[in-house]
mmCIF file of C-alpha atoms and ligand atoms in Angstrom:
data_model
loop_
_atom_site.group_PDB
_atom_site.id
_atom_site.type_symbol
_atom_site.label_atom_id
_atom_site.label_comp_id
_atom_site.label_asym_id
_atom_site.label_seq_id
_atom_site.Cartn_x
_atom_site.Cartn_y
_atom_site.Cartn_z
ATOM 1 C CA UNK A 1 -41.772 5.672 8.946
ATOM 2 C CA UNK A 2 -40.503 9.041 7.226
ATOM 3 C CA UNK A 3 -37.176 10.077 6.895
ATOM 4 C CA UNK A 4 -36.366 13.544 5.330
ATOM 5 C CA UNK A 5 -33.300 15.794 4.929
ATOM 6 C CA UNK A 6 -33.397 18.765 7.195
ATOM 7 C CA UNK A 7 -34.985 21.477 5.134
ATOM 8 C CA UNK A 8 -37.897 19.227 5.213
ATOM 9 C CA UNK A 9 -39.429 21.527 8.740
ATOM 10 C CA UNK A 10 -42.566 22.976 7.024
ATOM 11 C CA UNK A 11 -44.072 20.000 5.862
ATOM 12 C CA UNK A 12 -42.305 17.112 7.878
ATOM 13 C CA UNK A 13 -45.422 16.918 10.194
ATOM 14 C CA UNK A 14 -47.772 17.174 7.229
ATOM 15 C CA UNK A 15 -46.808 14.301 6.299
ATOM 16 C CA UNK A 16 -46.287 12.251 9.667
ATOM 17 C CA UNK A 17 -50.036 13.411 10.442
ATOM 18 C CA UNK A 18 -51.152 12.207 7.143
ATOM 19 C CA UNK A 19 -49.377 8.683 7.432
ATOM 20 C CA UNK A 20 -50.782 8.341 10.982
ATOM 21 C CA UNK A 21 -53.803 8.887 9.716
ATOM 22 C CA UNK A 22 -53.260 6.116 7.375
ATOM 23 C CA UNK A 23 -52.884 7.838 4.479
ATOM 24 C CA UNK A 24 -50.517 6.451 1.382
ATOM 25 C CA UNK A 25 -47.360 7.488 1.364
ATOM 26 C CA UNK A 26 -46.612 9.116 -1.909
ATOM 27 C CA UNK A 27 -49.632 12.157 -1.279
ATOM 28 C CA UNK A 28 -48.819 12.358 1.961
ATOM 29 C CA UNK A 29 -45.175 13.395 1.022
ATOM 30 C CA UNK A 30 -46.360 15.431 -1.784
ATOM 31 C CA UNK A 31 -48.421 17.385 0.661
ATOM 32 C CA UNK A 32 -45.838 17.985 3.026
ATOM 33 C CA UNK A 33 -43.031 18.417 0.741
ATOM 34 C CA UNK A 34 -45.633 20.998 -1.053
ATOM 35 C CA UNK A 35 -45.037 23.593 1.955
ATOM 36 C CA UNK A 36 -41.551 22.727 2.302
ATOM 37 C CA UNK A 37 -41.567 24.552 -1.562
ATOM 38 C CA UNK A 38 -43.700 26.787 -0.659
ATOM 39 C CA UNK A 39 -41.510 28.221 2.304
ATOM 40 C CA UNK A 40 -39.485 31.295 1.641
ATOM 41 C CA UNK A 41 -37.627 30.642 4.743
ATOM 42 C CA UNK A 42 -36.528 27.553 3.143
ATOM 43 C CA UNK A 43 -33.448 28.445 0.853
ATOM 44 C CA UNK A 44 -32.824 25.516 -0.813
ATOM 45 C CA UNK A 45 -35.980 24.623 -2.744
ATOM 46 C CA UNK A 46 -38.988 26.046 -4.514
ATOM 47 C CA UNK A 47 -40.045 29.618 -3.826
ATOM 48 C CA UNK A 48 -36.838 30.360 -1.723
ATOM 49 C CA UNK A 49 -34.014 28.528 -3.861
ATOM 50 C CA UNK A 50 -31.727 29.691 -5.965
ATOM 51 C CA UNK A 51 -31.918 30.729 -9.867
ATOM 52 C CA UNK A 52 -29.897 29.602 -13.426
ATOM 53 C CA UNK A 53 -27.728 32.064 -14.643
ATOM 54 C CA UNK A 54 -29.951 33.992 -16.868
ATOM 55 C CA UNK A 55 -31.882 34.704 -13.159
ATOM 56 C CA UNK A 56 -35.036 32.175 -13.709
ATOM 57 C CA UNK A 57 -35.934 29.499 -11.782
ATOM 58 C CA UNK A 58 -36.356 26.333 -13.294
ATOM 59 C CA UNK A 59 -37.566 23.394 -10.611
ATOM 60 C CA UNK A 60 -37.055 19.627 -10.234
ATOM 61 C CA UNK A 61 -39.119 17.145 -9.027
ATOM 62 C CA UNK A 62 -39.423 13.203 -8.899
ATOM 63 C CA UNK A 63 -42.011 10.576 -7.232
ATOM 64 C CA UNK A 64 -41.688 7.263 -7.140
ATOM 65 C CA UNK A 65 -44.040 4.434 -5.878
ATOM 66 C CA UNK A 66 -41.961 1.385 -4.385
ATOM 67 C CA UNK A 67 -44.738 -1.075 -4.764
ATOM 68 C CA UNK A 68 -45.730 -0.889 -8.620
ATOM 69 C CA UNK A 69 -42.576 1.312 -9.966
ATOM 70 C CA UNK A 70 -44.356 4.001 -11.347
ATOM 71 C CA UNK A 71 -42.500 7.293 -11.532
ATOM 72 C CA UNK A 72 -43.528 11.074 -12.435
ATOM 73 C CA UNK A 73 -40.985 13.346 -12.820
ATOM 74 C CA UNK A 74 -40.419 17.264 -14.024
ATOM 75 C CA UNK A 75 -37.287 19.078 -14.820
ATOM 76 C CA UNK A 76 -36.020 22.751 -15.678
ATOM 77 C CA UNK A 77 -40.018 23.827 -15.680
ATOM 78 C CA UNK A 78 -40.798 27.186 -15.175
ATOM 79 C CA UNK A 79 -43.208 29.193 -12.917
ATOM 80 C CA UNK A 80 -44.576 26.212 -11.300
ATOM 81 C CA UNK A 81 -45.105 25.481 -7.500
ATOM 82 C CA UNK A 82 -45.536 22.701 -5.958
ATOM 83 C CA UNK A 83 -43.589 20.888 -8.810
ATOM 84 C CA UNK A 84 -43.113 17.487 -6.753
ATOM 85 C CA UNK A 85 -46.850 17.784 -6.866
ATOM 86 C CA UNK A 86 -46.652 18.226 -10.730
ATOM 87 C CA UNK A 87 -44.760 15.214 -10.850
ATOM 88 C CA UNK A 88 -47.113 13.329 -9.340
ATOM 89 C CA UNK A 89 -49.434 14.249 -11.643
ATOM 90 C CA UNK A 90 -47.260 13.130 -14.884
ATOM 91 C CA UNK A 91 -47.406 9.534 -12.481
ATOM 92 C CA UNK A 92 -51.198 9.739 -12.960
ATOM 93 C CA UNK A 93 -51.975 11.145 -15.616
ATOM 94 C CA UNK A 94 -49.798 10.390 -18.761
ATOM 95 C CA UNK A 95 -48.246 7.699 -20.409
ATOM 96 C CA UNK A 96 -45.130 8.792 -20.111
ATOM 97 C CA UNK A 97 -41.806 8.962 -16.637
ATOM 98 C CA UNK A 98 -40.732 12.581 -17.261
ATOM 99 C CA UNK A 99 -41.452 15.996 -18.164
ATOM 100 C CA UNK A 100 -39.144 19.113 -18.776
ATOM 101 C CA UNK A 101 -39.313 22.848 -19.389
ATOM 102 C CA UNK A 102 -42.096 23.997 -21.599
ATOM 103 C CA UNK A 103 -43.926 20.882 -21.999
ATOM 104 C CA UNK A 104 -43.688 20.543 -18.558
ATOM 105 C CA UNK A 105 -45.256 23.994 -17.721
ATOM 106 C CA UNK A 106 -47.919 23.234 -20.669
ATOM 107 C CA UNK A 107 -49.197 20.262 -18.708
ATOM 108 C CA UNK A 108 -48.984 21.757 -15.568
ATOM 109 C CA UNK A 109 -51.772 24.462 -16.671
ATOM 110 C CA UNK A 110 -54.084 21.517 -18.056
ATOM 111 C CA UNK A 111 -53.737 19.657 -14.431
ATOM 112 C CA UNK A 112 -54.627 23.775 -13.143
ATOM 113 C CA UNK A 113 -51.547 24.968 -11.486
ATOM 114 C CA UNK A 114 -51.497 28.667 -11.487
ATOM 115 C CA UNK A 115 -48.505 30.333 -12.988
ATOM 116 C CA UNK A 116 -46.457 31.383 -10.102
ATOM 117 C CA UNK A 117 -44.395 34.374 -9.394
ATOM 118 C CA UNK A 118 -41.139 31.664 -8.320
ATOM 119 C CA UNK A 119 -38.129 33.821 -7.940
ATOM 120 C CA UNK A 120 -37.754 35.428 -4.378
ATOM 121 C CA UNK A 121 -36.505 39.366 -4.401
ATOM 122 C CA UNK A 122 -33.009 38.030 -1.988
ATOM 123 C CA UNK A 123 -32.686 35.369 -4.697
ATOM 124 C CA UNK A 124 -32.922 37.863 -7.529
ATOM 125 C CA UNK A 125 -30.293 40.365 -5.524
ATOM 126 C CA UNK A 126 -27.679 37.686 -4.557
ATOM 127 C CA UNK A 127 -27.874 35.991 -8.619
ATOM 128 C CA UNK A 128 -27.308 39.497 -10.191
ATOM 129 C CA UNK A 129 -24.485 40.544 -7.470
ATOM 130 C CA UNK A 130 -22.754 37.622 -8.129
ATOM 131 C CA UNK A 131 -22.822 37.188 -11.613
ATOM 132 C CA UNK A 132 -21.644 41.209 -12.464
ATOM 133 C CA UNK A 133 -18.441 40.665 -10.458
ATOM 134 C CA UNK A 134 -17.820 37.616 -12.394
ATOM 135 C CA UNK A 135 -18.188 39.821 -16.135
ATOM 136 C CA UNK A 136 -15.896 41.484 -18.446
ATOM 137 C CA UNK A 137 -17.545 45.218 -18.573
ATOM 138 C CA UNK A 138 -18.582 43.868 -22.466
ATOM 139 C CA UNK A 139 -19.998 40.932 -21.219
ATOM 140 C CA UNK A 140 -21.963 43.043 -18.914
ATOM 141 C CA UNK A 141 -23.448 45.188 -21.702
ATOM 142 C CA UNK A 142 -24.234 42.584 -23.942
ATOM 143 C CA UNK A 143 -25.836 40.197 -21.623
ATOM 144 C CA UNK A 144 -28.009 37.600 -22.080
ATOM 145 C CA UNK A 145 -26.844 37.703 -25.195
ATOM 146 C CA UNK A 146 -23.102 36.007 -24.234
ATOM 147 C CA UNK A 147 -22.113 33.022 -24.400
ATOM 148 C CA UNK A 148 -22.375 31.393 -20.395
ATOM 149 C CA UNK A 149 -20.884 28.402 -20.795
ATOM 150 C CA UNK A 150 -17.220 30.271 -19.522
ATOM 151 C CA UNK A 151 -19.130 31.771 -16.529
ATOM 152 C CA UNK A 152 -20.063 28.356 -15.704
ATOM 153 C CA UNK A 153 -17.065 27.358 -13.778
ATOM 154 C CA UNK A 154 -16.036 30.555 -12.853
ATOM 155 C CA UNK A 155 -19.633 31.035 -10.937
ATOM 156 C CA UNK A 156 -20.079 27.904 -9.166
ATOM 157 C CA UNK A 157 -20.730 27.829 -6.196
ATOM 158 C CA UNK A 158 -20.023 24.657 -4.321
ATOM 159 C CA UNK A 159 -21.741 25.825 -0.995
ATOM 160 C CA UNK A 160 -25.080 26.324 -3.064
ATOM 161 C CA UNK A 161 -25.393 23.000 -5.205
ATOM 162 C CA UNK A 162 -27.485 21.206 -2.353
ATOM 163 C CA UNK A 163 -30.321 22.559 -3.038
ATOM 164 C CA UNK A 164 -32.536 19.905 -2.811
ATOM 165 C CA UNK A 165 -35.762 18.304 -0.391
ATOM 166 C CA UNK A 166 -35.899 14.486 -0.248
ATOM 167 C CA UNK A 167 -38.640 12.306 1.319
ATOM 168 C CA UNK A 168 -38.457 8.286 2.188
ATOM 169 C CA UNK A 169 -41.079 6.822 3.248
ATOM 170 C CA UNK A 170 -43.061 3.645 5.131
ATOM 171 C CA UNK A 171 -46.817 3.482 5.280
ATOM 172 C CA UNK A 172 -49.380 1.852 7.078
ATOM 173 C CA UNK A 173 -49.043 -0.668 4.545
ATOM 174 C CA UNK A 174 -45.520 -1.465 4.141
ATOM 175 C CA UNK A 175 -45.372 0.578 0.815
ATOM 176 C CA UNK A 176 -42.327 2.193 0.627
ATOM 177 C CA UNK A 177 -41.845 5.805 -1.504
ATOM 178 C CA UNK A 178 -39.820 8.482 -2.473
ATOM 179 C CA UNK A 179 -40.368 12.031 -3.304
ATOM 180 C CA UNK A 180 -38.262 14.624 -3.863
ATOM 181 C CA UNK A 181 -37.754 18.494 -5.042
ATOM 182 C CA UNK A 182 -35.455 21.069 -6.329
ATOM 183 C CA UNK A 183 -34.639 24.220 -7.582
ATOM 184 C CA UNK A 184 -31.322 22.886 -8.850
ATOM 185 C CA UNK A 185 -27.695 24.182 -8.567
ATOM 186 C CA UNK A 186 -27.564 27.981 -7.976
ATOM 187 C CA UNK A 187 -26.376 30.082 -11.352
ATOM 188 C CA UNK A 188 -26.592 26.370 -12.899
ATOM 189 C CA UNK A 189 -26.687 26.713 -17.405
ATOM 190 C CA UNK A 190 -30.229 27.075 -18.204
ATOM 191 C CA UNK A 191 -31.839 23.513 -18.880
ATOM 192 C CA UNK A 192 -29.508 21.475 -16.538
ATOM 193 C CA UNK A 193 -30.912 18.864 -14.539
ATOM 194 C CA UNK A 194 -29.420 17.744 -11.567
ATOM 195 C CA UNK A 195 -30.034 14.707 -9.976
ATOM 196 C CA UNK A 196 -33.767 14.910 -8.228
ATOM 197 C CA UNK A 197 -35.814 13.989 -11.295
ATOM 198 C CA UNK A 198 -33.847 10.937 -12.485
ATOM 199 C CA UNK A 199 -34.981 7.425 -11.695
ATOM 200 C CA UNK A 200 -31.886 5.779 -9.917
ATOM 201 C CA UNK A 201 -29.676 8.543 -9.123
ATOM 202 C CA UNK A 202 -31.718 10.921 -7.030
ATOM 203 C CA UNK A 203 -34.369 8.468 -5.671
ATOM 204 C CA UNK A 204 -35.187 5.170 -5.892
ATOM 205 C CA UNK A 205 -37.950 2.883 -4.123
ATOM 206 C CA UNK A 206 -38.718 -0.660 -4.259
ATOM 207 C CA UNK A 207 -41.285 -1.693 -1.543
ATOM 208 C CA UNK A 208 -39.570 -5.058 -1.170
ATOM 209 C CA UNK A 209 -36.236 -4.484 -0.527
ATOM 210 C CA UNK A 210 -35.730 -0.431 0.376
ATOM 211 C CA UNK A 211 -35.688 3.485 -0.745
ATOM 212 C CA UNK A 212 -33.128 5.469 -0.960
ATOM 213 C CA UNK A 213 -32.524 9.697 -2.383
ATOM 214 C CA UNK A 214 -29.467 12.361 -2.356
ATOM 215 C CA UNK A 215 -28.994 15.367 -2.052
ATOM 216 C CA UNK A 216 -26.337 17.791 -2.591
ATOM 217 C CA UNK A 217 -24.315 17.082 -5.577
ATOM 218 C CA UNK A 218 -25.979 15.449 -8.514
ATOM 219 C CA UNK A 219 -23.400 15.755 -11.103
ATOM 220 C CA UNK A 220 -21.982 12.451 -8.846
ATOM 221 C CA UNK A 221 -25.305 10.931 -8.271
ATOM 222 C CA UNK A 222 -25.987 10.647 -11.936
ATOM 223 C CA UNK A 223 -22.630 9.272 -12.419
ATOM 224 C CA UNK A 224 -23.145 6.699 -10.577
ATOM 225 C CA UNK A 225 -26.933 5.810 -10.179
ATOM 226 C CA UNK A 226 -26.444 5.773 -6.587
ATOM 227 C CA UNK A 227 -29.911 5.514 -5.562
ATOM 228 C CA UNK A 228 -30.493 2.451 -7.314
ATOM 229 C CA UNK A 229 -27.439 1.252 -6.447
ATOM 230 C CA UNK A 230 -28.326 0.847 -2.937
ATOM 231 C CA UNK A 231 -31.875 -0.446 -3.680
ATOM 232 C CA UNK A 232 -29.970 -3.458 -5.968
ATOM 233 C CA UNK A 233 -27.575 -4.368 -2.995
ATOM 234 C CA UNK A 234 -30.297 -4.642 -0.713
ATOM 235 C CA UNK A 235 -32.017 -6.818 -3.597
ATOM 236 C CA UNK A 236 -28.856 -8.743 -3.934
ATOM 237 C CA UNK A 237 -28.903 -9.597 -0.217
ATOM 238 C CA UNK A 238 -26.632 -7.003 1.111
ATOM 239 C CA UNK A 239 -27.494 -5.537 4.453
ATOM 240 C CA UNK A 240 -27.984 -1.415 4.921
ATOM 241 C CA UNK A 241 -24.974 -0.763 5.808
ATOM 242 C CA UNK A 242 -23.598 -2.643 3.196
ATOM 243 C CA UNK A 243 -25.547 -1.189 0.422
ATOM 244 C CA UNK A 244 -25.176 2.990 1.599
ATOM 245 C CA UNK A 245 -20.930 2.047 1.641
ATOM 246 C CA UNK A 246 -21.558 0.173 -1.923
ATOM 247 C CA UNK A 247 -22.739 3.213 -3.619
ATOM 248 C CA UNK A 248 -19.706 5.715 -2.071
ATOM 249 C CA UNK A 249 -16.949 3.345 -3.122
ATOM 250 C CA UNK A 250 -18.592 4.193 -6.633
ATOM 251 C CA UNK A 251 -18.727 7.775 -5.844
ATOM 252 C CA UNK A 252 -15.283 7.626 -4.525
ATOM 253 C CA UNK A 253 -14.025 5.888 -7.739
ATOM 254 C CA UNK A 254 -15.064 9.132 -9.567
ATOM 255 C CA UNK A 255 -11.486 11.438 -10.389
ATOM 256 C CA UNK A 256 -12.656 13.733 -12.801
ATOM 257 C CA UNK A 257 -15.456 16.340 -13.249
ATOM 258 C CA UNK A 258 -17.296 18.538 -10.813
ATOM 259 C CA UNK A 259 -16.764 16.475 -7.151
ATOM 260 C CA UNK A 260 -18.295 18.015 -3.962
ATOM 261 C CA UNK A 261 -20.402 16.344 -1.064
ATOM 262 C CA UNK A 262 -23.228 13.903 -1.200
ATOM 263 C CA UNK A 263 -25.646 13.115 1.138
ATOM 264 C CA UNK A 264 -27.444 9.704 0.996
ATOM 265 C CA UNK A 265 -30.551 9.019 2.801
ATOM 266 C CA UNK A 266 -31.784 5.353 2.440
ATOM 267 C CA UNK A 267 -34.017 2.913 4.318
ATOM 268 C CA UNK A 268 -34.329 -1.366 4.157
ATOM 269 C CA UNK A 269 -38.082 -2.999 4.033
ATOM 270 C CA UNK A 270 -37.514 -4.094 7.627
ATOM 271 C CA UNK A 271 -37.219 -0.849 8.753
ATOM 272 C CA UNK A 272 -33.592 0.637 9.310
ATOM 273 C CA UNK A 273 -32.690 3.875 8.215
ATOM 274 C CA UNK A 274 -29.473 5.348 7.291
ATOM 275 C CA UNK A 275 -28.078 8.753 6.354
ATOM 276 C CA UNK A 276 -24.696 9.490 5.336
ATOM 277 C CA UNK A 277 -22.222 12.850 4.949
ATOM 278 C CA UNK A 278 -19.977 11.924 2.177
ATOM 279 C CA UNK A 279 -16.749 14.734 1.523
ATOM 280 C CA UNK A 280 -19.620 17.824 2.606
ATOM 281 C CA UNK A 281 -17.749 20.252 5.120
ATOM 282 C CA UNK A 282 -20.867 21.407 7.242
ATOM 283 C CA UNK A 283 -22.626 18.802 9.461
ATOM 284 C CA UNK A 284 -25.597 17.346 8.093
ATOM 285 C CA UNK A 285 -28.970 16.933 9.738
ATOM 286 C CA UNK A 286 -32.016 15.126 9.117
ATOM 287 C CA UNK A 287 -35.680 14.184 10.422
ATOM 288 C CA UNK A 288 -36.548 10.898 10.950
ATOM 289 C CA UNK A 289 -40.149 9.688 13.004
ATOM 290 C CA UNK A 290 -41.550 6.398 12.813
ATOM 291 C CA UNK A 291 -44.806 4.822 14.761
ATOM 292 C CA UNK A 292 -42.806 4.025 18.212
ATOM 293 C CA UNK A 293 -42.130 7.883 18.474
ATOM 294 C CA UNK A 294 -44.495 10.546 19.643
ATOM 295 C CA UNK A 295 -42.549 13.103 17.613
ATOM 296 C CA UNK A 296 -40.205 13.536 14.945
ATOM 297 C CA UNK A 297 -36.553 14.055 15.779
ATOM 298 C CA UNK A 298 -33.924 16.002 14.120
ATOM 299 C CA UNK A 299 -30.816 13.954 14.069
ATOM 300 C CA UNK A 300 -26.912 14.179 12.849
ATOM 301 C CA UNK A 301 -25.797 12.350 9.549
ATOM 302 C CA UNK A 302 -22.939 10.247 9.989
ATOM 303 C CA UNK A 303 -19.927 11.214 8.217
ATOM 304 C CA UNK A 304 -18.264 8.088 5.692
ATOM 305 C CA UNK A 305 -15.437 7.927 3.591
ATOM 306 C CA UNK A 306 -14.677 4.623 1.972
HETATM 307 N N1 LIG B 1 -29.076 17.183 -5.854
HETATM 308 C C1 LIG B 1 -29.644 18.279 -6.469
HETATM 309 C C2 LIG B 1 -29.050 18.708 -7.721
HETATM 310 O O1 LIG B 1 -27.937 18.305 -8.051
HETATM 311 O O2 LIG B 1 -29.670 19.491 -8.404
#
């Protein structure tokens, strides 16, 4: 069973393929999630997502294996692609959960990841237009060298914080999974981390009870530790349902700070899925497939309000 937010299209297929063929779960997200990065069409994530305010990327990534709890995860690293794939490799290969920025990119050349060229030309363009109409002629001049915190606000952009690629999963053997990537919140302050690479707010998996990950705004998520919020319900004996309106009473609770839309994407052990539009606008899709269906289907997120 795979379950993926809608950006997922170049690699959601990659991965079915790989889980019919038996494969685990966590590399066969990793490999489709890799093109989903990959995928300048894709402007939400990896090569086609959107920069910091200084105009560099710096990506997001977390995996987590249901079964024995291990997690890998990257944040704010530089130059990298397929980070969700670097992630898996701080699972592997170190002692240690997370990774971020320069250590990150350090370890990433001793697993051999090349150092990519990350930020797309339209990327580069849209960052730069945006960001002179928001300066003072001085701060123009002097830039970098300004203080950014009081563009912050002024730049957001709440129609560009969702950039984010999530992956549940089911295998052939009942292991459940998560995966997911990020280039993070569009003219975000260098070094922020949004939601994707932490344990228990962006994704959470426990093969016994269920999986869940969010996207869109992880300022909330983080709040809140929605993703493992929904995997304790379900371990407390709460059904689905249940669990996914748990976690946005708690989201609803929150009155201060930055508040936008979340989308949660969670499944249970026995095999029901759920995806919920919290306070987003647009209307939310996502691809779901599982072994009864011949192909994958692009479906409509419930909207919820508590
Ligand atoms: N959910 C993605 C982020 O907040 O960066």
């Amino acid at each position: 069973m795979l379950l993926a937010n809608a950006e997922a299209w170049p690699g959601f297929d990659t991965t079915v393929d790989l889980l019919k063929g038996g494969e685990a779960g966590i590399p066969a997200m990793v490999a489709g999630i890799a093109k989903v990065e990959r995928e300048a069409r894709v402007r939400s994530v990896g090569y086609g997502g959107w920069p910091n305010m200084l105009g560099e990327m710096e990506f997001d990534a977390g995996v987590m294996d249901g079964t024995t709890r291990d997690v890998g995860a990257v944040g704010a690293v530089p130059a990298t692609l397929p980070v969700s794939a670097l992630a898996y490799e701080v699972m592997r290969h170190l002692p240690h959960v997370m990774l971020t920025g320069a250590g990150a990119r350090r370890f990433a050349t001793e697993r051999g990841f090349a150092v990519d060229e990350v930020l797309h030309p339209d990327s580069k363009r849209v960052w730069w237009e945006k960001l002179e109409q928001q300066m003072t002629p001085q701060q123009r001049a002097a830039f970098p060298d300004i203080p950014l915190a009081p563009l912050s606000t002024a730049i957001t952009d709440p129609e560009r914080v969702r950039d984010t690629t999530v992956f549940l999963a089911r295998d052939a053997g009942a292991n459940l999974g998560a995966v997911t990537s990020t280039s993070g919140w569009a003219w975000k302050y260098p070094g922020r981390l949004g939601d994707s690479p932490i344990p228990g707010a962006g994704f959470y998996a426990d093969s016994r009870f269920g999986a869940a990950a969010c996207t869109h705004t992880g300022e909330m998520t983080m709040r809140c530790g929605t993703s493992r919020s929904i995997v304790l319900a379900l371990r407390l004996g709460h059904s689905l349902e249940d669990a996914v309106k748990l976690a946005v009473e708690e989201l609803a609770e929150l009155k201060s700070g930055f508040l936008a839309g979340v989308v949660i994407h969670a499944m249970d052990a026995q095999g029901n899925h759920q995806v919920v539009n919290y306070r987003c606008d647009e209307e939310i899709r996502y691809w779901y497939w599982d072994e009864r269906m011949d192909k994958a289907e692009l479906r409509v997120a419930a909207r919820i309000n508590p």
